[in-house]
PDB file of C-alpha atoms and ligand atoms in Angstrom:
ATOM      1  CA  MET A   1      28.908 -32.234  77.837  1.00  0.00           C
ATOM      2  CA  ALA A   2      30.739 -34.917  75.864  1.00  0.00           C
ATOM      3  CA  GLY A   3      30.152 -36.334  72.425  1.00  0.00           C
ATOM      4  CA  TYR A   4      31.454 -39.704  71.289  1.00  0.00           C
ATOM      5  CA  LEU A   5      35.040 -40.274  72.462  1.00  0.00           C
ATOM      6  CA  VAL A   6      36.929 -40.267  69.174  1.00  0.00           C
ATOM      7  CA  ASN A   7      40.109 -42.348  69.362  1.00  0.00           C
ATOM      8  CA  ASP A   8      41.601 -40.849  66.205  1.00  0.00           C
ATOM      9  CA  GLU A   9      41.501 -37.062  65.858  1.00  0.00           C
ATOM     10  CA  ARG A  10      42.921 -37.058  62.314  1.00  0.00           C
ATOM     11  CA  LYS A  11      40.791 -35.726  59.479  1.00  0.00           C
ATOM     12  CA  VAL A  12      38.625 -38.489  58.016  1.00  0.00           C
ATOM     13  CA  THR A  13      39.414 -39.035  54.333  1.00  0.00           C
ATOM     14  CA  SER A  14      38.204 -41.331  51.563  1.00  0.00           C
ATOM     15  CA  HIS A  15      41.236 -43.525  52.302  1.00  0.00           C
ATOM     16  CA  ARG A  16      40.218 -43.815  55.950  1.00  0.00           C
ATOM     17  CA  PHE A  17      36.703 -44.845  54.850  1.00  0.00           C
ATOM     18  CA  PHE A  18      38.273 -47.980  53.307  1.00  0.00           C
ATOM     19  CA  GLU A  19      40.434 -48.579  56.399  1.00  0.00           C
ATOM     20  CA  MET A  20      37.338 -48.390  58.596  1.00  0.00           C
ATOM     21  CA  LYS A  21      35.551 -50.961  56.448  1.00  0.00           C
ATOM     22  CA  GLU A  22      38.581 -53.220  56.549  1.00  0.00           C
ATOM     23  CA  ARG A  23      38.855 -53.215  60.332  1.00  0.00           C
ATOM     24  CA  GLY A  24      35.082 -53.463  60.790  1.00  0.00           C
ATOM     25  CA  GLU A  25      34.701 -50.004  62.363  1.00  0.00           C
ATOM     26  CA  LYS A  26      31.225 -48.682  61.602  1.00  0.00           C
ATOM     27  CA  ILE A  27      31.037 -45.272  59.923  1.00  0.00           C
ATOM     28  CA  SER A  28      28.671 -42.648  61.353  1.00  0.00           C
ATOM     29  CA  MET A  29      27.303 -40.025  58.967  1.00  0.00           C
ATOM     30  CA  LEU A  30      24.725 -37.255  59.470  1.00  0.00           C
ATOM     31  CA  THR A  31      23.460 -34.500  57.227  1.00  0.00           C
ATOM     32  CA  ALA A  32      24.054 -30.810  57.954  1.00  0.00           C
ATOM     33  CA  TYR A  33      23.378 -27.710  55.910  1.00  0.00           C
ATOM     34  CA  ASP A  34      24.852 -24.855  57.974  1.00  0.00           C
ATOM     35  CA  TYR A  35      27.986 -23.813  59.894  1.00  0.00           C
ATOM     36  CA  THR A  36      26.600 -23.956  63.440  1.00  0.00           C
ATOM     37  CA  THR A  37      25.054 -27.417  63.125  1.00  0.00           C
ATOM     38  CA  ALA A  38      28.088 -28.805  61.290  1.00  0.00           C
ATOM     39  CA  SER A  39      30.496 -27.589  63.970  1.00  0.00           C
ATOM     40  CA  LEU A  40      28.364 -29.227  66.703  1.00  0.00           C
ATOM     41  CA  LEU A  41      28.158 -32.529  64.802  1.00  0.00           C
ATOM     42  CA  ASP A  42      31.908 -32.467  64.159  1.00  0.00           C
ATOM     43  CA  LYS A  43      32.636 -31.839  67.865  1.00  0.00           C
ATOM     44  CA  SER A  44      30.304 -34.738  68.765  1.00  0.00           C
ATOM     45  CA  GLY A  45      32.527 -37.156  66.861  1.00  0.00           C
ATOM     46  CA  VAL A  46      30.551 -37.964  63.725  1.00  0.00           C
ATOM     47  CA  ASP A  47      32.828 -39.440  61.018  1.00  0.00           C
ATOM     48  CA  SER A  48      31.192 -37.868  58.006  1.00  0.00           C
ATOM     49  CA  ILE A  49      28.827 -34.990  57.263  1.00  0.00           C
ATOM     50  CA  LEU A  50      26.622 -35.000  54.185  1.00  0.00           C
ATOM     51  CA  ILE A  51      25.287 -31.799  52.695  1.00  0.00           C
ATOM     52  CA  GLY A  52      22.273 -33.667  51.391  1.00  0.00           C
ATOM     53  CA  ASP A  53      19.931 -32.190  48.850  1.00  0.00           C
ATOM     54  CA  SER A  54      17.429 -32.975  51.616  1.00  0.00           C
ATOM     55  CA  ALA A  55      18.259 -29.330  52.410  1.00  0.00           C
ATOM     56  CA  SER A  56      15.371 -28.787  50.018  1.00  0.00           C
ATOM     57  CA  ASN A  57      12.955 -30.406  52.507  1.00  0.00           C
ATOM     58  CA  VAL A  58      14.615 -29.478  55.801  1.00  0.00           C
ATOM     59  CA  MET A  59      15.787 -25.922  55.099  1.00  0.00           C
ATOM     60  CA  VAL A  60      13.286 -24.723  52.506  1.00  0.00           C
ATOM     61  CA  GLY A  61      10.149 -26.806  53.130  1.00  0.00           C
ATOM     62  CA  ASN A  62       9.909 -28.189  49.596  1.00  0.00           C
ATOM     63  CA  LYS A  63       8.140 -31.523  49.064  1.00  0.00           C
ATOM     64  CA  THR A  64      11.003 -33.043  47.035  1.00  0.00           C
ATOM     65  CA  THR A  65      14.754 -32.605  46.607  1.00  0.00           C
ATOM     66  CA  LEU A  66      14.401 -31.690  42.922  1.00  0.00           C
ATOM     67  CA  PRO A  67      14.461 -27.878  43.187  1.00  0.00           C
ATOM     68  CA  MET A  68      18.005 -27.656  44.646  1.00  0.00           C
ATOM     69  CA  THR A  69      20.524 -25.933  42.374  1.00  0.00           C
ATOM     70  CA  VAL A  70      24.306 -26.161  42.114  1.00  0.00           C
ATOM     71  CA  GLU A  71      24.582 -22.626  43.564  1.00  0.00           C
ATOM     72  CA  GLN A  72      22.406 -23.533  46.563  1.00  0.00           C
ATOM     73  CA  MET A  73      24.374 -26.731  47.245  1.00  0.00           C
ATOM     74  CA  ILE A  74      27.634 -24.743  47.122  1.00  0.00           C
ATOM     75  CA  TYR A  75      26.211 -22.157  49.550  1.00  0.00           C
ATOM     76  CA  HIS A  76      25.225 -24.827  52.105  1.00  0.00           C
ATOM     77  CA  ALA A  77      28.395 -26.871  51.585  1.00  0.00           C
ATOM     78  CA  ARG A  78      30.662 -23.837  52.089  1.00  0.00           C
ATOM     79  CA  ALA A  79      28.928 -23.134  55.408  1.00  0.00           C
ATOM     80  CA  VAL A  80      29.352 -26.763  56.537  1.00  0.00           C
ATOM     81  CA  VAL A  81      33.019 -26.907  55.493  1.00  0.00           C
ATOM     82  CA  ASN A  82      33.673 -23.781  57.582  1.00  0.00           C
ATOM     83  CA  GLY A  83      32.431 -25.621  60.682  1.00  0.00           C
ATOM     84  CA  VAL A  84      34.249 -28.924  60.250  1.00  0.00           C
ATOM     85  CA  LYS A  85      37.755 -29.972  61.346  1.00  0.00           C
ATOM     86  CA  ARG A  86      37.599 -33.793  61.399  1.00  0.00           C
ATOM     87  CA  ALA A  87      34.597 -35.239  59.563  1.00  0.00           C
ATOM     88  CA  PHE A  88      34.715 -36.283  55.898  1.00  0.00           C
ATOM     89  CA  VAL A  89      32.451 -33.758  54.131  1.00  0.00           C
ATOM     90  CA  VAL A  90      30.352 -35.079  51.253  1.00  0.00           C
ATOM     91  CA  CYS A  91      28.107 -32.870  49.118  1.00  0.00           C
ATOM     92  CA  ASP A  92      25.176 -34.091  47.008  1.00  0.00           C
ATOM     93  CA  MET A  93      25.184 -33.275  43.308  1.00  0.00           C
ATOM     94  CA  PRO A  94      21.682 -31.847  42.831  1.00  0.00           C
ATOM     95  CA  PHE A  95      19.077 -32.967  40.303  1.00  0.00           C
ATOM     96  CA  GLY A  96      19.954 -31.741  36.799  1.00  0.00           C
ATOM     97  CA  SER A  97      23.643 -31.198  37.499  1.00  0.00           C
ATOM     98  CA  TYR A  98      24.916 -34.549  36.131  1.00  0.00           C
ATOM     99  CA  GLN A  99      22.035 -36.168  34.190  1.00  0.00           C
ATOM    100  CA  THR A 100      22.618 -33.897  31.196  1.00  0.00           C
ATOM    101  CA  GLY A 101      25.810 -35.513  29.904  1.00  0.00           C
ATOM    102  CA  VAL A 102      29.326 -36.374  30.946  1.00  0.00           C
ATOM    103  CA  GLU A 103      30.911 -32.943  30.229  1.00  0.00           C
ATOM    104  CA  ASN A 104      28.252 -31.032  32.106  1.00  0.00           C
ATOM    105  CA  GLY A 105      28.459 -33.461  35.027  1.00  0.00           C
ATOM    106  CA  VAL A 106      32.232 -33.140  35.293  1.00  0.00           C
ATOM    107  CA  GLN A 107      32.081 -29.334  35.067  1.00  0.00           C
ATOM    108  CA  ASN A 108      29.485 -29.126  37.836  1.00  0.00           C
ATOM    109  CA  ALA A 109      31.428 -31.602  39.979  1.00  0.00           C
ATOM    110  CA  ILE A 110      34.617 -29.550  39.662  1.00  0.00           C
ATOM    111  CA  ARG A 111      32.728 -26.348  40.387  1.00  0.00           C
ATOM    112  CA  ILE A 112      31.153 -27.749  43.574  1.00  0.00           C
ATOM    113  CA  MET A 113      34.533 -29.030  44.804  1.00  0.00           C
ATOM    114  CA  LYS A 114      36.318 -25.730  43.996  1.00  0.00           C
ATOM    115  CA  GLU A 115      33.711 -23.358  45.409  1.00  0.00           C
ATOM    116  CA  SER A 116      32.610 -25.326  48.485  1.00  0.00           C
ATOM    117  CA  GLY A 117      35.846 -26.947  49.669  1.00  0.00           C
ATOM    118  CA  CYS A 118      34.055 -30.232  50.417  1.00  0.00           C
ATOM    119  CA  ASP A 119      35.920 -33.575  50.354  1.00  0.00           C
ATOM    120  CA  ALA A 120      33.697 -35.676  48.065  1.00  0.00           C
ATOM    121  CA  LEU A 121      30.467 -35.718  46.072  1.00  0.00           C
ATOM    122  CA  LYS A 122      27.462 -38.026  46.278  1.00  0.00           C
ATOM    123  CA  ILE A 123      25.592 -38.946  43.100  1.00  0.00           C
ATOM    124  CA  GLU A 124      22.327 -40.860  42.711  1.00  0.00           C
ATOM    125  CA  GLY A 125      22.198 -43.675  40.178  1.00  0.00           C
ATOM    126  CA  GLY A 126      23.809 -46.827  38.837  1.00  0.00           C
ATOM    127  CA  VAL A 127      25.188 -47.962  35.469  1.00  0.00           C
ATOM    128  CA  GLU A 128      23.191 -45.335  33.566  1.00  0.00           C
ATOM    129  CA  ILE A 129      25.564 -42.661  34.943  1.00  0.00           C
ATOM    130  CA  PHE A 130      28.672 -44.881  34.899  1.00  0.00           C
ATOM    131  CA  ASP A 131      30.587 -42.755  32.325  1.00  0.00           C
ATOM    132  CA  THR A 132      29.916 -39.534  34.208  1.00  0.00           C
ATOM    133  CA  VAL A 133      30.952 -41.022  37.546  1.00  0.00           C
ATOM    134  CA  LYS A 134      34.109 -42.450  35.939  1.00  0.00           C
ATOM    135  CA  ARG A 135      35.130 -39.065  34.493  1.00  0.00           C
ATOM    136  CA  ILE A 136      34.462 -37.330  37.812  1.00  0.00           C
ATOM    137  CA  LEU A 137      36.621 -39.928  39.568  1.00  0.00           C
ATOM    138  CA  ASP A 138      39.285 -39.506  36.850  1.00  0.00           C
ATOM    139  CA  SER A 139      39.321 -35.779  37.670  1.00  0.00           C
ATOM    140  CA  GLY A 140      40.480 -36.670  41.176  1.00  0.00           C
ATOM    141  CA  ILE A 141      37.149 -36.242  42.938  1.00  0.00           C
ATOM    142  CA  PRO A 142      36.051 -38.921  45.437  1.00  0.00           C
ATOM    143  CA  VAL A 143      32.503 -40.104  44.743  1.00  0.00           C
ATOM    144  CA  VAL A 144      29.902 -41.747  46.983  1.00  0.00           C
ATOM    145  CA  ALA A 145      27.247 -43.527  44.911  1.00  0.00           C
ATOM    146  CA  HIS A 146      23.593 -43.609  46.031  1.00  0.00           C
ATOM    147  CA  LEU A 147      21.374 -46.622  45.203  1.00  0.00           C
ATOM    148  CA  GLY A 148      17.976 -47.970  46.237  1.00  0.00           C
ATOM    149  CA  LEU A 149      15.475 -45.224  46.914  1.00  0.00           C
ATOM    150  CA  THR A 150      16.973 -42.292  45.035  1.00  0.00           C
ATOM    151  CA  PRO A 151      14.819 -39.274  45.923  1.00  0.00           C
ATOM    152  CA  GLN A 152      15.737 -37.327  42.768  1.00  0.00           C
ATOM    153  CA  SER A 153      13.813 -40.011  40.816  1.00  0.00           C
ATOM    154  CA  ILE A 154      10.747 -39.902  43.049  1.00  0.00           C
ATOM    155  CA  ASN A 155       8.494 -38.856  40.177  1.00  0.00           C
ATOM    156  CA  LYS A 156       9.551 -41.953  38.236  1.00  0.00           C
ATOM    157  CA  PHE A 157       9.007 -44.286  41.223  1.00  0.00           C
ATOM    158  CA  GLY A 158       5.774 -42.531  42.270  1.00  0.00           C
ATOM    159  CA  THR A 159       6.212 -43.803  45.854  1.00  0.00           C
ATOM    160  CA  TYR A 160       8.623 -43.708  48.800  1.00  0.00           C
ATOM    161  CA  ALA A 161       8.079 -47.456  49.416  1.00  0.00           C
ATOM    162  CA  VAL A 162      10.988 -49.846  50.066  1.00  0.00           C
ATOM    163  CA  ARG A 163      13.002 -50.500  46.864  1.00  0.00           C
ATOM    164  CA  ALA A 164      14.511 -53.682  45.417  1.00  0.00           C
ATOM    165  CA  LYS A 165      12.111 -56.122  47.040  1.00  0.00           C
ATOM    166  CA  ASP A 166      11.757 -58.122  43.824  1.00  0.00           C
ATOM    167  CA  LYS A 167      14.560 -60.159  42.310  1.00  0.00           C
ATOM    168  CA  ALA A 168      14.998 -58.133  39.116  1.00  0.00           C
ATOM    169  CA  GLU A 169      15.465 -54.862  40.996  1.00  0.00           C
ATOM    170  CA  ALA A 170      17.653 -56.508  43.642  1.00  0.00           C
ATOM    171  CA  ASP A 171      19.891 -58.001  40.903  1.00  0.00           C
ATOM    172  CA  LYS A 172      20.181 -54.615  39.191  1.00  0.00           C
ATOM    173  CA  LEU A 173      21.045 -52.928  42.483  1.00  0.00           C
ATOM    174  CA  MET A 174      23.737 -55.538  43.167  1.00  0.00           C
ATOM    175  CA  SER A 175      25.323 -55.099  39.724  1.00  0.00           C
ATOM    176  CA  ASP A 176      25.118 -51.272  40.032  1.00  0.00           C
ATOM    177  CA  ALA A 177      26.845 -51.465  43.420  1.00  0.00           C
ATOM    178  CA  ILE A 178      29.612 -53.714  42.091  1.00  0.00           C
ATOM    179  CA  ALA A 179      30.116 -51.437  39.063  1.00  0.00           C
ATOM    180  CA  MET A 180      30.346 -48.319  41.269  1.00  0.00           C
ATOM    181  CA  SER A 181      32.765 -50.032  43.631  1.00  0.00           C
ATOM    182  CA  GLU A 182      34.930 -51.375  40.783  1.00  0.00           C
ATOM    183  CA  ILE A 183      35.362 -47.957  39.136  1.00  0.00           C
ATOM    184  CA  GLY A 184      36.588 -46.565  42.430  1.00  0.00           C
ATOM    185  CA  CYS A 185      33.733 -44.980  44.398  1.00  0.00           C
ATOM    186  CA  CYS A 186      34.727 -44.473  48.034  1.00  0.00           C
ATOM    187  CA  GLY A 187      31.278 -45.313  49.365  1.00  0.00           C
ATOM    188  CA  ILE A 188      27.773 -46.362  48.424  1.00  0.00           C
ATOM    189  CA  THR A 189      24.678 -45.024  50.149  1.00  0.00           C
ATOM    190  CA  LEU A 190      21.930 -47.654  50.262  1.00  0.00           C
ATOM    191  CA  GLU A 191      18.540 -46.095  50.909  1.00  0.00           C
ATOM    192  CA  LYS A 192      15.411 -47.977  51.970  1.00  0.00           C
ATOM    193  CA  ILE A 193      16.140 -51.490  50.732  1.00  0.00           C
ATOM    194  CA  PRO A 194      15.722 -54.855  52.501  1.00  0.00           C
ATOM    195  CA  ALA A 195      18.335 -55.435  55.217  1.00  0.00           C
ATOM    196  CA  ALA A 196      19.303 -58.838  53.758  1.00  0.00           C
ATOM    197  CA  LEU A 197      20.093 -57.292  50.358  1.00  0.00           C
ATOM    198  CA  ALA A 198      22.108 -54.463  51.940  1.00  0.00           C
ATOM    199  CA  ARG A 199      24.142 -57.039  53.883  1.00  0.00           C
ATOM    200  CA  GLU A 200      24.865 -58.994  50.668  1.00  0.00           C
ATOM    201  CA  VAL A 201      25.862 -55.828  48.796  1.00  0.00           C
ATOM    202  CA  THR A 202      28.125 -54.814  51.687  1.00  0.00           C
ATOM    203  CA  LYS A 203      29.935 -58.162  51.453  1.00  0.00           C
ATOM    204  CA  ALA A 204      30.205 -57.953  47.650  1.00  0.00           C
ATOM    205  CA  VAL A 205      31.763 -54.485  47.341  1.00  0.00           C
ATOM    206  CA  LYS A 206      35.193 -53.127  48.268  1.00  0.00           C
ATOM    207  CA  CYS A 207      34.039 -49.704  49.391  1.00  0.00           C
ATOM    208  CA  PRO A 208      31.960 -49.044  52.525  1.00  0.00           C
ATOM    209  CA  THR A 209      28.181 -49.012  52.315  1.00  0.00           C
ATOM    210  CA  ILE A 210      26.304 -46.370  54.303  1.00  0.00           C
ATOM    211  CA  GLY A 211      22.715 -47.334  54.970  1.00  0.00           C
ATOM    212  CA  ILE A 212      19.564 -45.358  55.627  1.00  0.00           C
ATOM    213  CA  GLY A 213      16.626 -47.663  56.149  1.00  0.00           C
ATOM    214  CA  ALA A 214      18.836 -50.535  54.964  1.00  0.00           C
ATOM    215  CA  GLY A 215      19.376 -52.436  58.210  1.00  0.00           C
ATOM    216  CA  ASN A 216      22.365 -53.167  60.362  1.00  0.00           C
ATOM    217  CA  GLY A 217      24.545 -55.037  57.882  1.00  0.00           C
ATOM    218  CA  CYS A 218      25.944 -51.896  56.226  1.00  0.00           C
ATOM    219  CA  ASP A 219      29.406 -50.530  57.000  1.00  0.00           C
ATOM    220  CA  GLY A 220      27.890 -47.300  58.274  1.00  0.00           C
ATOM    221  CA  GLN A 221      24.663 -45.410  58.839  1.00  0.00           C
ATOM    222  CA  VAL A 222      23.370 -41.997  57.796  1.00  0.00           C
ATOM    223  CA  LEU A 223      20.390 -40.011  59.071  1.00  0.00           C
ATOM    224  CA  VAL A 224      19.065 -36.523  58.460  1.00  0.00           C
ATOM    225  CA  TYR A 225      20.175 -34.572  61.564  1.00  0.00           C
ATOM    226  CA  ALA A 226      16.849 -32.782  61.952  1.00  0.00           C
ATOM    227  CA  ASP A 227      15.007 -36.131  62.090  1.00  0.00           C
ATOM    228  CA  MET A 228      17.309 -37.815  64.627  1.00  0.00           C
ATOM    229  CA  LEU A 229      17.340 -34.755  66.879  1.00  0.00           C
ATOM    230  CA  GLY A 230      13.549 -34.495  66.757  1.00  0.00           C
ATOM    231  CA  LEU A 231      13.472 -31.046  65.151  1.00  0.00           C
ATOM    232  CA  THR A 232      11.182 -32.498  62.499  1.00  0.00           C
ATOM    233  CA  GLN A 233       8.592 -34.946  63.764  1.00  0.00           C
ATOM    234  CA  ASP A 234       5.973 -35.033  60.992  1.00  0.00           C
ATOM    235  CA  PHE A 235       8.078 -37.512  59.014  1.00  0.00           C
ATOM    236  CA  SER A 236       8.361 -40.789  60.958  1.00  0.00           C
ATOM    237  CA  PRO A 237       9.474 -43.787  58.905  1.00  0.00           C
ATOM    238  CA  ARG A 238      10.627 -46.718  61.030  1.00  0.00           C
ATOM    239  CA  PHE A 239      14.315 -46.247  60.196  1.00  0.00           C
ATOM    240  CA  ILE A 240      14.540 -42.991  62.159  1.00  0.00           C
ATOM    241  CA  ARG A 241      15.668 -43.277  65.771  1.00  0.00           C
ATOM    242  CA  ARG A 242      15.075 -40.043  67.710  1.00  0.00           C
ATOM    243  CA  TYR A 243      17.905 -39.143  70.065  1.00  0.00           C
ATOM    244  CA  ALA A 244      16.402 -35.860  71.290  1.00  0.00           C
ATOM    245  CA  ASP A 245      13.178 -33.904  71.258  1.00  0.00           C
ATOM    246  CA  LEU A 246      14.535 -30.545  70.097  1.00  0.00           C
ATOM    247  CA  LYS A 247      11.195 -29.564  68.597  1.00  0.00           C
ATOM    248  CA  ASN A 248       9.547 -29.384  72.006  1.00  0.00           C
ATOM    249  CA  ILE A 249      12.663 -27.979  73.713  1.00  0.00           C
ATOM    250  CA  ILE A 250      12.673 -25.098  71.190  1.00  0.00           C
ATOM    251  CA  ILE A 251       8.927 -24.484  71.394  1.00  0.00           C
ATOM    252  CA  GLU A 252       9.123 -24.391  75.199  1.00  0.00           C
ATOM    253  CA  ALA A 253      12.199 -22.136  75.292  1.00  0.00           C
ATOM    254  CA  VAL A 254      10.768 -19.701  72.751  1.00  0.00           C
ATOM    255  CA  GLY A 255       7.458 -19.724  74.622  1.00  0.00           C
ATOM    256  CA  GLN A 256       9.293 -18.695  77.803  1.00  0.00           C
ATOM    257  CA  TYR A 257      11.131 -15.918  75.935  1.00  0.00           C
ATOM    258  CA  VAL A 258       7.885 -14.568  74.467  1.00  0.00           C
ATOM    259  CA  GLY A 259       6.285 -14.703  77.944  1.00  0.00           C
ATOM    260  CA  ASP A 260       9.239 -12.807  79.477  1.00  0.00           C
ATOM    261  CA  VAL A 261       9.108 -10.118  76.781  1.00  0.00           C
ATOM    262  CA  LYS A 262       5.334  -9.713  77.193  1.00  0.00           C
ATOM    263  CA  ALA A 263       5.703  -9.531  80.989  1.00  0.00           C
ATOM    264  CA  GLY A 264       8.462  -6.928  80.702  1.00  0.00           C
ATOM    265  CA  SER A 265      10.864  -9.184  82.666  1.00  0.00           C
ATOM    266  CA  PHE A 266      13.379  -9.453  79.816  1.00  0.00           C
ATOM    267  CA  PRO A 267      15.857  -7.811  79.775  1.00  0.00           C
ATOM    268  CA  ASN A 268      16.549  -7.260  83.493  1.00  0.00           C
ATOM    269  CA  GLU A 269      19.135  -4.856  84.919  1.00  0.00           C
ATOM    270  CA  GLN A 270      22.070  -7.276  84.537  1.00  0.00           C
ATOM    271  CA  GLU A 271      21.133  -7.774  80.907  1.00  0.00           C
ATOM    272  CA  SER A 272      21.095  -4.013  80.235  1.00  0.00           C
ATOM    273  CA  TYR A 273      23.838  -1.343  79.843  1.00  0.00           C
TER     274      TYR A 273
HETATM  275  O1  KIV B 301      19.869 -35.824  50.805  1.00  0.00           O
HETATM  276  C1  KIV B 301      20.058 -36.583  51.769  1.00  0.00           C
HETATM  277  O2  KIV B 301      19.913 -36.210  52.948  1.00  0.00           O
HETATM  278  C2  KIV B 301      20.460 -37.954  51.493  1.00  0.00           C
HETATM  279  C3  KIV B 301      20.462 -38.920  52.642  1.00  0.00           C
HETATM  280  C4  KIV B 301      19.091 -39.224  53.049  1.00  0.00           C
HETATM  281  C5  KIV B 301      21.255 -40.124  52.336  1.00  0.00           C
HETATM  282  O3  KIV B 301      20.754 -38.278  50.388  1.00  0.00           O
END
């Protein structure tokens, strides 16, 4: 079984992110939270793997991403790093790990890099966290910004509706994106914003934009692996394309296993010592 035929086996780096934007090669990114999944995604040819704080929803069943801690992100990121040879590995800074001041943000960023071995960090927010992002970048850590729908602020928004539909919010998003690009971020995630705005932002910034629910004009796309593989099917916004129906494959396979155990047909002689 073959994944995407990768024409460049070298490790993807922040530098190669810029090269890809320059030559118009779209960047593929998926989330992963564990070793086994990450090694499969890496073998399939994905360019970048994000240890999203969506681990909170996908792995733990929480309603929001807010409960994730630095320790938990490091645990998941370490597992992903162990499974990856080629993809650029980005880890989310969780809620509370950088909003509490520049020093605290830099310390947590360094800790996540040191203890997980990931390649870069992703941080939600615009100019309000400019100083923290700058100091993290100054410490030698590549940063991917995250604008638009920023799930760590869901209690402030009060809704998962599309962001930046009005001019004031669209203007702020554009100036946040330019600021993050100018200080040296190696990417900007654009979540759930109008496609036309994402296309404009993509043209205005030097670094690649990675969209989720932000249309086709971004330099790359990211999805939560469990959504695109159909492991989770309760959450169905229009930006998810399902490439497999693993939920039903698993339920059927486990059903067969349970049936075999109940019938006494597993294990058979060849499966015994
Ligand atoms: O946590 C996450 O999975 C994310 C993506 C949805 C971009 O931030």
